[in-house]
Structure formats: structure tokens, C-alpha cells
GROMACS .gro file of C-alpha atoms in nm:
model
  486
    1MET     CA    1  -1.864  -6.179  -0.992
    2ILE     CA    2  -1.512  -6.188  -1.094
    3THR     CA    3  -1.361  -6.549  -1.166
    4GLY     CA    4  -1.161  -6.730  -1.372
    5GLU     CA    5  -0.933  -6.550  -1.639
    6ILE     CA    6  -1.065  -6.218  -1.520
    7LYS     CA    7  -0.957  -6.283  -1.184
    8ASN     CA    8  -0.596  -6.395  -1.290
    9LYS     CA    9  -0.562  -6.068  -1.496
   10ILE     CA   10  -0.658  -5.839  -1.217
   11ASP     CA   11  -0.422  -6.041  -0.987
   12SER     CA   12  -0.157  -5.992  -1.239
   13ILE     CA   13  -0.225  -5.597  -1.238
   14TRP     CA   14  -0.212  -5.618  -0.854
   15ASP     CA   15   0.140  -5.769  -0.882
   16ASP     CA   16   0.251  -5.470  -1.072
   17PHE     CA   17   0.126  -5.206  -0.824
   18PHE     CA   18   0.292  -5.417  -0.536
   19SER     CA   19   0.598  -5.465  -0.712
   20ALA     CA   20   0.602  -5.088  -0.756
   21GLY     CA   21   0.590  -5.043  -0.383
   22MET     CA   22   0.209  -4.954  -0.366
   23SER     CA   23   0.110  -5.195  -0.068
   24GLU     CA   24  -0.198  -5.023   0.076
   25TYR     CA   25  -0.495  -5.203  -0.087
   26LEU     CA   26  -0.716  -4.886  -0.072
   27THR     CA   27  -0.483  -4.685  -0.239
   28VAL     CA   28  -0.446  -4.939  -0.533
   29ILE     CA   29  -0.816  -4.970  -0.560
   30GLU     CA   30  -0.835  -4.605  -0.606
   31GLN     CA   31  -0.590  -4.573  -0.898
   32PHE     CA   32  -0.732  -4.884  -1.043
   33SER     CA   33  -1.086  -4.715  -1.044
   34TYR     CA   34  -0.958  -4.410  -1.189
   35LEU     CA   35  -0.789  -4.564  -1.472
   36MET     CA   36  -1.126  -4.774  -1.532
   37PHE     CA   37  -1.319  -4.436  -1.486
   38ILE     CA   38  -1.081  -4.285  -1.794
   39HIS     CA   39  -1.126  -4.580  -2.006
   40SER     CA   40  -1.508  -4.566  -1.961
   41LEU     CA   41  -1.523  -4.207  -2.063
   42ASP     CA   42  -1.366  -4.286  -2.387
   43GLN     CA   43  -1.633  -4.541  -2.431
   44ILE     CA   44  -1.882  -4.303  -2.365
   45GLU     CA   45  -1.735  -4.038  -2.588
   46ASN     CA   46  -1.751  -4.341  -2.886
   47GLU     CA   47  -2.114  -4.414  -2.809
   48THR     CA   48  -2.185  -4.025  -2.863
   49GLU     CA   49  -1.998  -4.009  -3.180
   50GLN     CA   50  -2.170  -4.303  -3.296
   51TYR     CA   51  -2.504  -4.141  -3.210
   52GLU     CA   52  -2.430  -3.829  -3.399
   53LYS     CA   53  -2.294  -4.008  -3.696
   54PHE     CA   54  -2.639  -4.195  -3.720
   55SER     CA   55  -2.883  -3.964  -3.616
   56GLY     CA   56  -2.733  -3.625  -3.724
   57GLU     CA   57  -2.801  -3.499  -3.378
   58LYS     CA   58  -2.527  -3.300  -3.211
   59LYS     CA   59  -2.481  -3.388  -2.858
   60ASP     CA   60  -2.240  -3.264  -2.556
   61HIS     CA   61  -1.902  -3.400  -2.569
   62ILE     CA   62  -1.654  -3.496  -2.288
   63PHE     CA   63  -1.330  -3.441  -2.444
   64PRO     CA   64  -1.253  -3.093  -2.639
   65ALA     CA   65  -1.126  -3.102  -2.989
   66ASP     CA   66  -0.786  -2.986  -2.838
   67LYS     CA   67  -0.806  -3.280  -2.573
   68GLN     CA   68  -0.837  -3.580  -2.806
   69ASN     CA   69  -0.494  -3.710  -2.682
   70TYR     CA   70  -0.659  -3.765  -2.345
   71ARG     CA   71  -0.869  -4.056  -2.474
   72TRP     CA   72  -0.769  -4.401  -2.384
   73HIS     CA   73  -0.743  -4.549  -2.730
   74VAL     CA   74  -0.505  -4.251  -2.800
   75PHE     CA   75  -0.289  -4.247  -2.503
   76LYS     CA   76  -0.267  -4.632  -2.450
   77ASN     CA   77   0.002  -4.644  -2.748
   78LEU     CA   78   0.230  -4.367  -2.622
   79PRO     CA   79   0.593  -4.444  -2.489
   80GLU     CA   80   0.597  -4.508  -2.132
   81GLU     CA   81   0.774  -4.164  -2.013
   82GLU     CA   82   0.551  -3.953  -2.237
   83LEU     CA   83   0.229  -4.146  -2.113
   84PHE     CA   84   0.352  -4.083  -1.733
   85THR     CA   85   0.389  -3.704  -1.786
   86LEU     CA   86   0.066  -3.666  -1.987
   87MET     CA   87  -0.135  -3.880  -1.722
   88GLY     CA   88   0.014  -3.689  -1.412
   89LYS     CA   89   0.014  -3.323  -1.540
   90GLU     CA   90  -0.302  -3.309  -1.774
   91ILE     CA   91  -0.505  -3.625  -1.793
   92PHE     CA   92  -0.575  -3.658  -1.428
   93PRO     CA   93  -0.642  -3.300  -1.341
   94PHE     CA   94  -0.897  -3.298  -1.642
   95ILE     CA   95  -1.103  -3.594  -1.510
   96LYS     CA   96  -1.107  -3.439  -1.172
   97ASN     CA   97  -1.276  -3.141  -1.316
   98ILE     CA   98  -1.509  -3.289  -1.570
   99ASN     CA   99  -1.803  -3.213  -1.343
  100ALA     CA  100  -1.678  -2.909  -1.174
  101ASN     CA  101  -2.011  -2.807  -1.014
  102GLU     CA  102  -1.883  -2.785  -0.630
  103ASP     CA  103  -2.226  -2.880  -0.514
  104SER     CA  104  -2.189  -3.231  -0.713
  105ALA     CA  105  -2.084  -3.546  -0.542
  106PHE     CA  106  -1.833  -3.627  -0.813
  107ALA     CA  107  -1.657  -3.287  -0.748
  108ARG     CA  108  -1.692  -3.321  -0.355
  109TYR     CA  109  -1.518  -3.642  -0.349
  110MET     CA  110  -1.268  -3.631  -0.627
  111LYS     CA  111  -1.106  -3.282  -0.519
  112ASP     CA  112  -0.853  -3.455  -0.284
  113SER     CA  113  -0.791  -3.730  -0.518
  114SER     CA  114  -0.430  -3.779  -0.656
  115PHE     CA  115  -0.237  -3.964  -0.909
  116THR     CA  116  -0.005  -4.184  -0.721
  117ILE     CA  117   0.139  -4.450  -0.936
  118PRO     CA  118   0.524  -4.401  -0.906
  119SER     CA  119   0.664  -4.479  -1.216
  120PRO     CA  120   0.619  -4.448  -1.595
  121GLN     CA  121   0.712  -4.855  -1.624
  122THR     CA  122   0.431  -4.937  -1.375
  123LEU     CA  123   0.171  -4.712  -1.542
  124LYS     CA  124   0.246  -4.845  -1.897
  125ALA     CA  125   0.243  -5.196  -1.758
  126VAL     CA  126  -0.086  -5.141  -1.587
  127VAL     CA  127  -0.247  -4.941  -1.887
  128THR     CA  128  -0.127  -5.236  -2.120
  129LYS     CA  129  -0.292  -5.510  -1.910
  130LEU     CA  130  -0.598  -5.321  -1.841
  131ASP     CA  131  -0.652  -5.263  -2.206
  132GLU     CA  132  -0.635  -5.634  -2.265
  133LEU     CA  133  -0.877  -5.692  -1.980
  134PHE     CA  134  -1.137  -5.431  -2.124
  135GLU     CA  135  -1.141  -5.669  -2.434
  136ASN     CA  136  -1.287  -5.938  -2.256
  137LYS     CA  137  -1.666  -5.913  -2.301
  138GLU     CA  138  -1.728  -5.993  -1.934
  139VAL     CA  139  -1.556  -5.685  -1.812
  140GLN     CA  140  -1.782  -5.459  -2.030
  141ALA     CA  141  -2.062  -5.536  -1.805
  142ARG     CA  142  -2.205  -5.263  -1.593
  143ASP     CA  143  -2.113  -5.207  -1.245
  144MET     CA  144  -1.738  -5.340  -1.304
  145LEU     CA  145  -1.585  -5.090  -1.067
  146GLY     CA  146  -1.787  -5.261  -0.769
  147ASP     CA  147  -1.700  -5.592  -0.876
  148ILE     CA  148  -1.349  -5.497  -0.876
  149TYR     CA  149  -1.364  -5.333  -0.530
  150GLU     CA  150  -1.555  -5.660  -0.394
  151TYR     CA  151  -1.242  -5.867  -0.517
  152VAL     CA  152  -1.016  -5.624  -0.344
  153LEU     CA  153  -1.202  -5.646  -0.020
  154SER     CA  154  -1.171  -6.029  -0.030
  155LYS     CA  155  -0.794  -6.001  -0.083
  156MET     CA  156  -0.783  -5.770   0.225
  157ASN     CA  157  -0.962  -6.026   0.441
  158SER     CA  158  -1.154  -5.745   0.570
  159SER     CA  159  -1.524  -5.795   0.444
  160GLY     CA  160  -1.600  -6.059   0.708
  161GLN     CA  161  -1.468  -5.829   0.979
  162VAL     CA  162  -1.635  -5.498   0.915
  163GLY     CA  163  -1.916  -5.625   0.715
  164MET     CA  164  -1.844  -5.461   0.397
  165PHE     CA  165  -1.919  -5.719   0.112
  166ARG     CA  166  -2.097  -5.598  -0.184
  167THR     CA  167  -2.450  -5.757  -0.270
  168PRO     CA  168  -2.437  -5.971  -0.578
  169LYS     CA  169  -2.615  -5.802  -0.873
  170GLN     CA  170  -2.888  -6.054  -0.925
  171ILE     CA  171  -2.992  -6.007  -0.568
  172ARG     CA  172  -2.992  -5.666  -0.580
  173ASP     CA  173  -3.203  -5.651  -0.886
  174MET     CA  174  -3.446  -5.897  -0.743
  175MET     CA  175  -3.506  -5.653  -0.453
  176VAL     CA  176  -3.554  -5.362  -0.691
  177GLN     CA  177  -3.817  -5.584  -0.883
  178LEU     CA  178  -4.002  -5.654  -0.575
  179ILE     CA  179  -4.019  -5.291  -0.492
  180GLN     CA  180  -4.062  -5.175  -0.828
  181PRO     CA  181  -3.956  -4.796  -0.795
  182GLN     CA  182  -4.139  -4.546  -1.007
  183PRO     CA  183  -3.970  -4.255  -1.218
  184MET     CA  184  -4.061  -3.980  -0.958
  185ASP     CA  185  -3.971  -4.167  -0.641
  186THR     CA  186  -3.698  -4.060  -0.407
  187ILE     CA  187  -3.462  -4.365  -0.343
  188CYS     CA  188  -3.218  -4.388  -0.065
  189ASP     CA  189  -2.946  -4.662   0.033
  190PRO     CA  190  -2.832  -4.514   0.364
  191ALA     CA  191  -2.511  -4.761   0.363
  192CYS     CA  192  -2.478  -4.731  -0.023
  193GLY     CA  193  -2.096  -4.888  -0.051
  194THR     CA  194  -2.026  -4.882  -0.425
  195ALA     CA  195  -2.393  -4.761  -0.506
  196GLY     CA  196  -2.478  -5.086  -0.635
  197PHE     CA  197  -2.864  -5.087  -0.521
  198LEU     CA  198  -2.889  -4.712  -0.655
  199ILE     CA  199  -2.739  -4.837  -1.004
  200SER     CA  200  -2.965  -5.132  -0.991
  201SER     CA  201  -3.282  -4.901  -0.924
  202ALA     CA  202  -3.173  -4.640  -1.195
  203GLU     CA  203  -3.127  -4.915  -1.468
  204TYR     CA  204  -3.488  -5.073  -1.357
  205ILE     CA  205  -3.640  -4.720  -1.399
  206ARG     CA  206  -3.450  -4.659  -1.747
  207ASP     CA  207  -3.550  -4.984  -1.873
  208THR     CA  208  -3.892  -5.006  -1.757
  209PHE     CA  209  -4.012  -4.652  -1.801
  210GLY     CA  210  -3.760  -4.472  -2.026
  211ASN     CA  211  -3.942  -4.457  -2.348
  212LYS     CA  212  -4.247  -4.303  -2.141
  213MET     CA  213  -4.034  -4.041  -1.938
  214GLY     CA  214  -4.090  -3.676  -2.021
  215ASP     CA  215  -3.835  -3.397  -1.941
  216LYS     CA  216  -3.939  -3.388  -1.580
  217GLU     CA  217  -3.897  -3.728  -1.518
  218TRP     CA  218  -3.544  -3.738  -1.696
  219ASP     CA  219  -3.479  -3.414  -1.494
  220HIS     CA  220  -3.537  -3.613  -1.157
  221TYR     CA  221  -3.365  -3.939  -1.287
  222SER     CA  222  -3.042  -3.735  -1.340
  223LYS     CA  223  -3.078  -3.487  -1.017
  224GLY     CA  224  -3.324  -3.628  -0.775
  225LEU     CA  225  -3.380  -3.999  -0.776
  226LEU     CA  226  -3.086  -4.139  -0.594
  227THR     CA  227  -2.931  -4.061  -0.251
  228GLY     CA  228  -2.661  -4.272  -0.087
  229PHE     CA  229  -2.469  -4.224   0.245
  230ASP     CA  230  -2.154  -4.395   0.344
  231THR     CA  231  -1.857  -4.334   0.597
  232GLY     CA  232  -1.578  -4.453   0.343
  233SER     CA  233  -1.437  -4.184   0.147
  234THR     CA  234  -1.292  -4.436  -0.107
  235MET     CA  235  -1.638  -4.582  -0.167
  236LEU     CA  236  -1.789  -4.250  -0.199
  237LYS     CA  237  -1.539  -4.175  -0.477
  238ILE     CA  238  -1.619  -4.480  -0.657
  239SER     CA  239  -1.992  -4.431  -0.610
  240ALA     CA  240  -1.954  -4.080  -0.769
  241MET     CA  241  -1.753  -4.236  -1.071
  242ASN     CA  242  -1.994  -4.547  -1.080
  243LEU     CA  243  -2.310  -4.334  -1.093
  244MET     CA  244  -2.181  -4.064  -1.318
  245LEU     CA  245  -2.092  -4.357  -1.585
  246HIS     CA  246  -2.447  -4.464  -1.571
  247SER     CA  247  -2.595  -4.115  -1.645
  248ILE     CA  248  -2.672  -4.002  -1.304
  249ARG     CA  249  -2.488  -3.658  -1.326
  250GLU     CA  250  -2.591  -3.536  -0.979
  251PRO     CA  251  -2.649  -3.795  -0.733
  252HIS     CA  252  -2.687  -3.700  -0.368
  253ILE     CA  253  -2.392  -3.884  -0.234
  254ALA     CA  254  -2.264  -3.775   0.107
  255TYR     CA  255  -2.034  -3.877   0.390
  256GLN     CA  256  -2.299  -3.979   0.674
  257ASP     CA  257  -2.271  -4.196   0.984
  258SER     CA  258  -2.637  -4.294   0.925
  259VAL     CA  259  -2.728  -4.417   1.270
  260SER     CA  260  -2.561  -4.132   1.462
  261LYS     CA  261  -2.732  -3.840   1.601
  262ALA     CA  262  -2.593  -3.628   1.285
  263ASN     CA  263  -2.854  -3.786   1.072
  264GLU     CA  264  -3.190  -3.633   1.135
  265ILE     CA  265  -3.343  -3.731   0.823
  266GLU     CA  266  -3.704  -3.841   0.876
  267GLY     CA  267  -3.984  -3.921   0.655
  268GLN     CA  268  -3.809  -3.834   0.319
  269PHE     CA  269  -3.767  -4.133   0.106
  270ASP     CA  270  -4.033  -4.333  -0.123
  271VAL     CA  271  -3.805  -4.620  -0.142
  272ILE     CA  272  -3.515  -4.780   0.072
  273LEU     CA  273  -3.297  -5.066  -0.052
  274ALA     CA  274  -3.016  -5.169   0.135
  275ASN     CA  275  -2.764  -5.420   0.282
  276PRO     CA  276  -2.643  -5.251   0.584
  277PRO     CA  277  -2.338  -5.362   0.796
  278PHE     CA  278  -2.412  -5.637   1.030
  279THR     CA  279  -2.102  -5.746   1.212
  280GLY     CA  280  -2.056  -5.510   1.487
  281SER     CA  281  -2.193  -5.224   1.723
  282VAL     CA  282  -2.169  -4.872   1.760
  283ASN     CA  283  -2.078  -4.616   2.068
  284LYS     CA  284  -2.418  -4.602   2.262
  285SER     CA  285  -2.343  -4.222   2.301
  286THR     CA  286  -2.364  -4.143   1.913
  287ILE     CA  287  -2.685  -4.336   1.853
  288ALA     CA  288  -2.986  -4.138   1.748
  289GLU     CA  289  -3.245  -4.143   2.039
  290SER     CA  290  -3.513  -4.221   1.767
  291LEU     CA  291  -3.359  -4.539   1.679
  292THR     CA  292  -3.316  -4.659   2.049
  293ASN     CA  293  -3.693  -4.562   2.115
  294ILE     CA  294  -3.760  -4.861   1.852
  295CYS     CA  295  -3.509  -5.074   1.983
  296ALA     CA  296  -3.272  -5.020   2.272
  297THR     CA  297  -2.928  -5.176   2.120
  298THR     CA  298  -2.603  -5.064   1.989
  299LYS     CA  299  -2.616  -5.367   1.699
  300THR     CA  300  -2.585  -5.220   1.370
  301GLU     CA  301  -2.830  -5.483   1.204
  302LEU     CA  302  -3.098  -5.365   1.444
  303LEU     CA  303  -3.052  -4.992   1.419
  304PHE     CA  304  -3.016  -4.971   1.074
  305VAL     CA  305  -3.375  -5.115   1.016
  306ALA     CA  306  -3.502  -4.877   1.264
  307LEU     CA  307  -3.352  -4.600   1.062
  308PHE     CA  308  -3.514  -4.734   0.744
  309ILE     CA  309  -3.853  -4.678   0.905
  310ARG     CA  310  -3.765  -4.335   1.027
  311MET     CA  311  -3.635  -4.250   0.685
  312LEU     CA  312  -3.926  -4.345   0.489
  313LYS     CA  313  -4.220  -4.138   0.416
  314LYS     CA  314  -4.519  -4.295   0.511
  315GLY     CA  315  -4.631  -4.529   0.236
  316GLY     CA  316  -4.284  -4.567   0.163
  317ARG     CA  317  -4.131  -4.907   0.069
  318CYS     CA  318  -3.814  -5.086   0.189
  319ALA     CA  319  -3.653  -5.410   0.091
  320CYS     CA  320  -3.329  -5.445   0.322
  321ILE     CA  321  -3.092  -5.761   0.372
  322VAL     CA  322  -3.056  -5.870   0.745
  323PRO     CA  323  -2.867  -6.156   0.897
  324ASP     CA  324  -3.093  -6.450   1.033
  325GLY     CA  325  -3.042  -6.330   1.383
  326VAL     CA  326  -3.277  -6.030   1.330
  327LEU     CA  327  -3.553  -6.282   1.227
  328PHE     CA  328  -3.543  -6.488   1.535
  329GLY     CA  329  -3.301  -6.335   1.785
  330SER     CA  330  -3.436  -6.349   2.163
  331SER     CA  331  -3.307  -6.024   2.312
  332ASN     CA  332  -3.558  -5.743   2.399
  333ALA     CA  333  -3.402  -5.541   2.122
  334HIS     CA  334  -3.475  -5.806   1.858
  335LYS     CA  335  -3.814  -5.875   1.957
  336ALA     CA  336  -3.884  -5.493   1.997
  337LEU     CA  337  -3.783  -5.449   1.629
  338ARG     CA  338  -3.977  -5.725   1.485
  339LYS     CA  339  -4.275  -5.607   1.692
  340GLU     CA  340  -4.255  -5.255   1.552
  341LEU     CA  341  -4.264  -5.392   1.195
  342VAL     CA  342  -4.558  -5.625   1.232
  343GLU     CA  343  -4.774  -5.419   1.462
  344ASN     CA  344  -4.704  -5.051   1.346
  345HIS     CA  345  -4.621  -5.109   0.984
  346GLN     CA  346  -4.702  -5.359   0.710
  347LEU     CA  347  -4.460  -5.628   0.691
  348GLN     CA  348  -4.527  -5.802   0.349
  349ALA     CA  349  -4.250  -6.068   0.309
  350VAL     CA  350  -3.971  -6.248   0.454
  351ILE     CA  351  -3.755  -6.422   0.193
  352SER     CA  352  -3.492  -6.662   0.337
  353MET     CA  353  -3.176  -6.689   0.129
  354PRO     CA  354  -2.929  -6.974   0.104
  355SER     CA  355  -2.601  -6.915   0.311
  356GLY     CA  356  -2.364  -6.913   0.000
  357VAL     CA  357  -2.512  -6.621  -0.156
  358PHE     CA  358  -2.227  -6.394  -0.016
  359LYS     CA  359  -1.958  -6.650  -0.068
  360PRO     CA  360  -1.653  -6.620  -0.116
  361TYR     CA  361  -1.657  -6.322   0.099
  362ALA     CA  362  -1.899  -6.427   0.414
  363GLY     CA  363  -2.083  -6.740   0.469
  364VAL     CA  364  -2.372  -6.568   0.655
  365SER     CA  365  -2.716  -6.693   0.658
  366THR     CA  366  -2.933  -6.400   0.564
  367GLY     CA  367  -3.296  -6.287   0.475
  368ILE     CA  368  -3.470  -5.988   0.310
  369LEU     CA  369  -3.743  -5.812   0.483
  370VAL     CA  370  -3.984  -5.634   0.253
  371PHE     CA  371  -4.238  -5.390   0.437
  372THR     CA  372  -4.423  -5.065   0.402
  373LYS     CA  373  -4.402  -4.784   0.651
  374THR     CA  374  -4.763  -4.703   0.764
  375GLY     CA  375  -4.718  -4.601   1.117
  376ALA     CA  376  -5.095  -4.744   1.187
  377GLY     CA  377  -5.024  -5.096   1.133
  378GLY     CA  378  -5.144  -5.295   0.819
  379THR     CA  379  -4.982  -5.646   0.881
  380ASP     CA  380  -5.216  -5.925   0.817
  381ASN     CA  381  -5.061  -6.210   0.672
  382VAL     CA  382  -4.678  -6.245   0.595
  383TRP     CA  383  -4.542  -6.421   0.296
  384PHE     CA  384  -4.262  -6.630   0.349
  385TYR     CA  385  -4.056  -6.770   0.058
  386ASP     CA  386  -3.748  -7.047   0.101
  387MET     CA  387  -3.500  -6.942  -0.161
  388LYS     CA  388  -3.267  -7.227  -0.245
  389ALA     CA  389  -3.078  -7.098  -0.548
  390ASP     CA  390  -3.002  -6.770  -0.706
  391GLY     CA  391  -2.845  -6.888  -1.034
  392TYR     CA  392  -2.488  -6.950  -0.913
  393SER     CA  393  -2.320  -7.228  -0.713
  394LEU     CA  394  -2.307  -7.186  -0.343
  395ASP     CA  395  -1.950  -7.245  -0.267
  396ASP     CA  396  -1.657  -7.016  -0.300
  397LYS     CA  397  -1.657  -7.032  -0.679
  398ARG     CA  398  -1.998  -6.931  -0.745
  399GLN     CA  399  -2.026  -7.050  -1.083
  400PRO     CA  400  -2.331  -7.006  -1.300
  401THR     CA  401  -2.594  -7.271  -1.268
  402GLU     CA  402  -2.923  -7.355  -1.389
  403ALA     CA  403  -3.088  -7.372  -1.037
  404ASN     CA  404  -3.226  -7.027  -0.988
  405ASP     CA  405  -3.537  -6.932  -0.766
  406ILE     CA  406  -3.520  -6.550  -0.853
  407PRO     CA  407  -3.760  -6.549  -1.119
  408ASP     CA  408  -4.008  -6.749  -0.918
  409VAL     CA  409  -3.987  -6.513  -0.607
  410ILE     CA  410  -4.052  -6.212  -0.821
  411ALA     CA  411  -4.361  -6.393  -1.000
  412ARG     CA  412  -4.508  -6.511  -0.674
  413TYR     CA  413  -4.467  -6.180  -0.472
  414HIS     CA  414  -4.654  -6.008  -0.747
  415LYS     CA  415  -4.942  -6.251  -0.756
  416LEU     CA  416  -4.995  -6.300  -0.396
  417ASP     CA  417  -5.352  -6.403  -0.415
  418ALA     CA  418  -5.260  -6.708  -0.582
  419GLU     CA  419  -5.030  -6.779  -0.245
  420LYS     CA  420  -5.327  -6.805  -0.033
  421ASP     CA  421  -5.405  -7.177  -0.061
  422ARG     CA  422  -5.026  -7.300  -0.045
  423LYS     CA  423  -4.935  -7.517   0.211
  424ARG     CA  424  -4.640  -7.486   0.465
  425THR     CA  425  -4.461  -7.782   0.296
  426GLU     CA  426  -4.423  -7.588  -0.033
  427GLN     CA  427  -4.137  -7.326  -0.101
  428SER     CA  428  -4.372  -7.040  -0.048
  429PHE     CA  429  -4.658  -6.996   0.199
  430PHE     CA  430  -4.843  -6.726   0.430
  431ILE     CA  431  -4.854  -6.711   0.800
  432PRO     CA  432  -5.117  -6.518   0.974
  433LYS     CA  433  -5.005  -6.214   1.191
  434SER     CA  434  -5.180  -6.379   1.517
  435GLU     CA  435  -4.950  -6.685   1.480
  436ILE     CA  436  -4.640  -6.470   1.435
  437VAL     CA  437  -4.741  -6.250   1.753
  438SER     CA  438  -4.781  -6.577   1.945
  439ASN     CA  439  -4.434  -6.700   1.876
  440ASP     CA  440  -4.272  -6.366   1.996
  441TYR     CA  441  -4.260  -6.212   1.651
  442ASP     CA  442  -4.028  -6.488   1.537
  443LEU     CA  443  -3.998  -6.439   1.167
  444SER     CA  444  -3.770  -6.727   1.081
  445ILE     CA  445  -3.906  -6.947   0.806
  446ASN     CA  446  -3.796  -7.276   1.014
  447LYS     CA  447  -4.045  -7.153   1.263
  448TYR     CA  448  -4.328  -7.231   1.040
  449LYS     CA  449  -4.223  -7.456   0.767
  450GLU     CA  450  -4.340  -7.796   0.767
  451ILE     CA  451  -4.103  -8.082   0.657
  452VAL     CA  452  -4.247  -8.382   0.499
  453TYR     CA  453  -4.061  -8.698   0.563
  454GLU     CA  454  -4.046  -8.989   0.340
  455LYS     CA  455  -4.093  -9.301   0.477
  456VAL     CA  456  -3.808  -9.536   0.397
  457GLU     CA  457  -3.842  -9.915   0.386
  458TYR     CA  458  -3.520 -10.101   0.548
  459PRO     CA  459  -3.466 -10.469   0.474
  460ALA     CA  460  -3.535 -10.717   0.777
  461PRO     CA  461  -3.242 -10.754   1.007
  462ALA     CA  462  -3.217 -11.141   0.898
  463THR     CA  463  -3.166 -11.033   0.553
  464LEU     CA  464  -2.891 -10.773   0.631
  465ILE     CA  465  -2.710 -11.040   0.849
  466ALA     CA  466  -2.731 -11.261   0.574
  467GLU     CA  467  -2.586 -11.000   0.329
  468ILE     CA  468  -2.303 -10.910   0.573
  469GLU     CA  469  -2.212 -11.288   0.604
  470GLU     CA  470  -2.194 -11.331   0.213
  471LEU     CA  471  -1.977 -11.039   0.208
  472ASN     CA  472  -1.729 -11.181   0.462
  473LYS     CA  473  -1.731 -11.488   0.252
  474THR     CA  474  -1.619 -11.317  -0.048
  475ILE     CA  475  -1.351 -11.101   0.152
  476ALA     CA  476  -1.223 -11.438   0.294
  477GLU     CA  477  -1.205 -11.604  -0.054
  478ASP     CA  478  -1.035 -11.292  -0.207
  479LEU     CA  479  -0.761 -11.298   0.072
  480ASN     CA  480  -0.710 -11.673  -0.003
  481GLU     CA  481  -0.635 -11.619  -0.354
  482LEU     CA  482  -0.396 -11.333  -0.268
  483LYS     CA  483  -0.223 -11.548  -0.021
  484LYS     CA  484  -0.173 -11.810  -0.315
  485MET     CA  485  -0.027 -11.556  -0.530
  486LEU     CA  486   0.253 -11.461  -0.287
   0.00000   0.00000   0.00000
């Protein structure tokens, strides 16, 4: 989350772009991202050099010996005219061809990229300010490209209109830890945006299994682990850069309208993690029939869940974010989708999230569905959790706080046997399938949660009247004193 000093620095850089006549926000984020990518390449090269120095083992380098002037720490000190010429004629063409394999996502989405910063003065100002920004420890955190893109979306005021807002990293990481992907799984996000879920999955696998993985697992990690689809060319470029910087050299990132007839993928993935668009509908004639067979609708929030079911292998697991309306909507399509999950697959958990999770970009109330595709039922009891805090304030500022239910959600989910005796007045509890069925497959936690009302003792009316009379007497005396002073 970009806040405070970081936000101010980015705003200042934005002002430099706009002062130079670059008024298109997507153009700005592209150029911003390219420069961040170039800086990150220098960081990776530094790490490689340090590794060689201490281990004595030789590794592949990004920058050849005769291209050292392409590195950020070298060119940032050049005069503005020289920097501008070098960037446009040499450095930018170089980064476009770093991974020149025509089949790679990076090559595919970078081939039509162009350097469009209009003047040496603007480039120098932006590079100087970015260099100051990179010195901040907060900016050195992973997935910063996505954080910057998220901030740009908020400035465009488009996130609430088109459903394009990133999932906070702590929520993504929680969902990954609920699913616990394995090194040889195939993982997909059919609405990948800036690849946040894919990166969280890769980080989890590397951190959990990295020292146990052999050549086969590492090769799969780099080439076969992750797949992402999106319909935005800018996001696909950012995804490709972001994943490459996280050691995913050949991710399967592709342009795809996932709910359209053009997407014929079925039974292919072990894991799906996603926060799909959920403000809008699609043209009925373009929707894949296999999705409308599950729920006859044009609403994206329903179609995407039906898509996840179709794309998973039998035994495949999914954790996805949905707006609250999916959990309790009364239309035939809403009920049909929930019935599909409960009757034909194994719905394991419904986690209700506080409405401030996506602030300041959206104030929608959302939940997380966790299920396994079986094709033969398996839902017995569904676990509900009422998450009240995610470690950040639930206002527009989203400052870190001590209140955080995420560790508890993860711990309880992986020890569900201990949940069976919890009462519905507690933060988590089980609901039997039969009760869900009798309630039209309603999955809203408020349908089942019991509220305990504390008995409040109020003073007797006579006591209250006496207190009011005493206050009136005091007020009258004070007014008299004021009159005397006048």
C-alpha cells in the first residue's frame, strides 16, 4: 500500500510527466514501470555479483561487459542530453530483447513497447526522483510495480467503474496459505491484472519448498507453474516484467477474455486463485455456453466462478474473492451457482471480509469462497469465518494496525476438527449442508451468525427526571452569573 512520503514522491514524479505533456495515465504508468524495471535489473545484477564474490560460483549475467553503462547506478549520473540519447537508442531496445524467446510472455508483450518520454529534462528529473524513491526501504518491497499501478488506477477514478483494483498483498498471501499450492501444481489466475496472485503463489512455494526442490521442480517453477490471462495490454506487460523480476522466466501470460467462447480451457489447473472483475456484465452472445449452463447470466461475478469450476481439474482447489451479492443474491442465476458449488462440488469455507479491505479504491463488501472441484458433491459442513480486521485500518488511509484476524483465519482453517464445537456466536463456526439447502443455498454469514445482546440496565424514569431538573437548575444559575457579569 502506497502511503505518506512514498505517495508524495510518486505524485511529484507524476507532475513531471504531466508537465511534459504526457496526459494519458496508462502511458505514464508504462513509462514509469519500464524505468522501475531497468532499475530492478541493476539490483538483480548486483545480487548476482555478490553471490559470485562470496561463493566463487559463476552465474549468468544480464549486462554484458561492454554494456555496463546500461546499468542504473551508472547512467543515473549522466548529463540529461547524454542520458536521453542512451536511453532511447540503446538501453530501451536492450531491455526489450532481454528475453528474446518469441514464445515468452515478456517478448510477446514488450515487442510493441516504446520509449515515449518527450525530453531530456523530463527524463533526468524522473530518473533523479525515482532514484531518491528507490532509497526508501518501503519501496524495496516485492511487487512494487503492482502497488504503483494500483495507485494510478485510484488517480484515474476508474477502479470502481470497471472493477480493476488489486487485491492487497496480505489478503492474497492469506488465500495462498489457505490453498497451500505444491511445487508441481499448475496455478492459474484467469483475471491476473498485475500478476499479484501468481507472485504470491510463487513466493509461497519458494519459501516453503525451495530447499527441498530438485531440478525438475525448479524447471516447472520457472516454466510451467503459473498461468495468467487478462484483457489489458498494459497489465500484461506489467505482469511479464513483474514475474520476470521474481525469477519466473517463462510464465504463461496471455491475452484472453476468459469468460468468452474463445476460452475453451477445461480441467487443466490444480489451483485457481483470483479476484475477478465484479462490476458489470458482458455481451450475452460472447459468453461460453458451458458457463451459462451453470448459471444463466451476463454478470461477470457469477460467470467467473462458473469459469473457475470448469478450468479446474477434478480435485483442483480454488480460493476466489466475490462480492457479497454472490453469497445471498436472490436471482435464479445466483441460486444456481451456489447450488452448483454445494451440491456438485465440495464447498469448504466462506470467509466474510470487512468492507474496508479495498479502500480507498472501493468500499464493496466481499467474501472469499474456498472449494474443491469434485463433480460428485462432497459438501458436508461449510466453515464460516467473520473476519473483522486484516492488519490495516479500514478507512481510506489504510494504516497498519495491531488488529489482524489473518493469522487466526489460517490457523483455524487448517485445524477444522477443532472448529466443530464452536457456537454461532463465535467468530467462526460450521453450518451443515442441510441448513444451507433449506435457506436457498444462502452463504451469507449474517444468515447463520447469532448475535448476543448484552442486557443494559437503565435508571428509573424518576431518577432520570431528577437528573434533568438538577441540570436545568445548574444551567439557570450559570445564566444568572453571566447576566451579572454583563
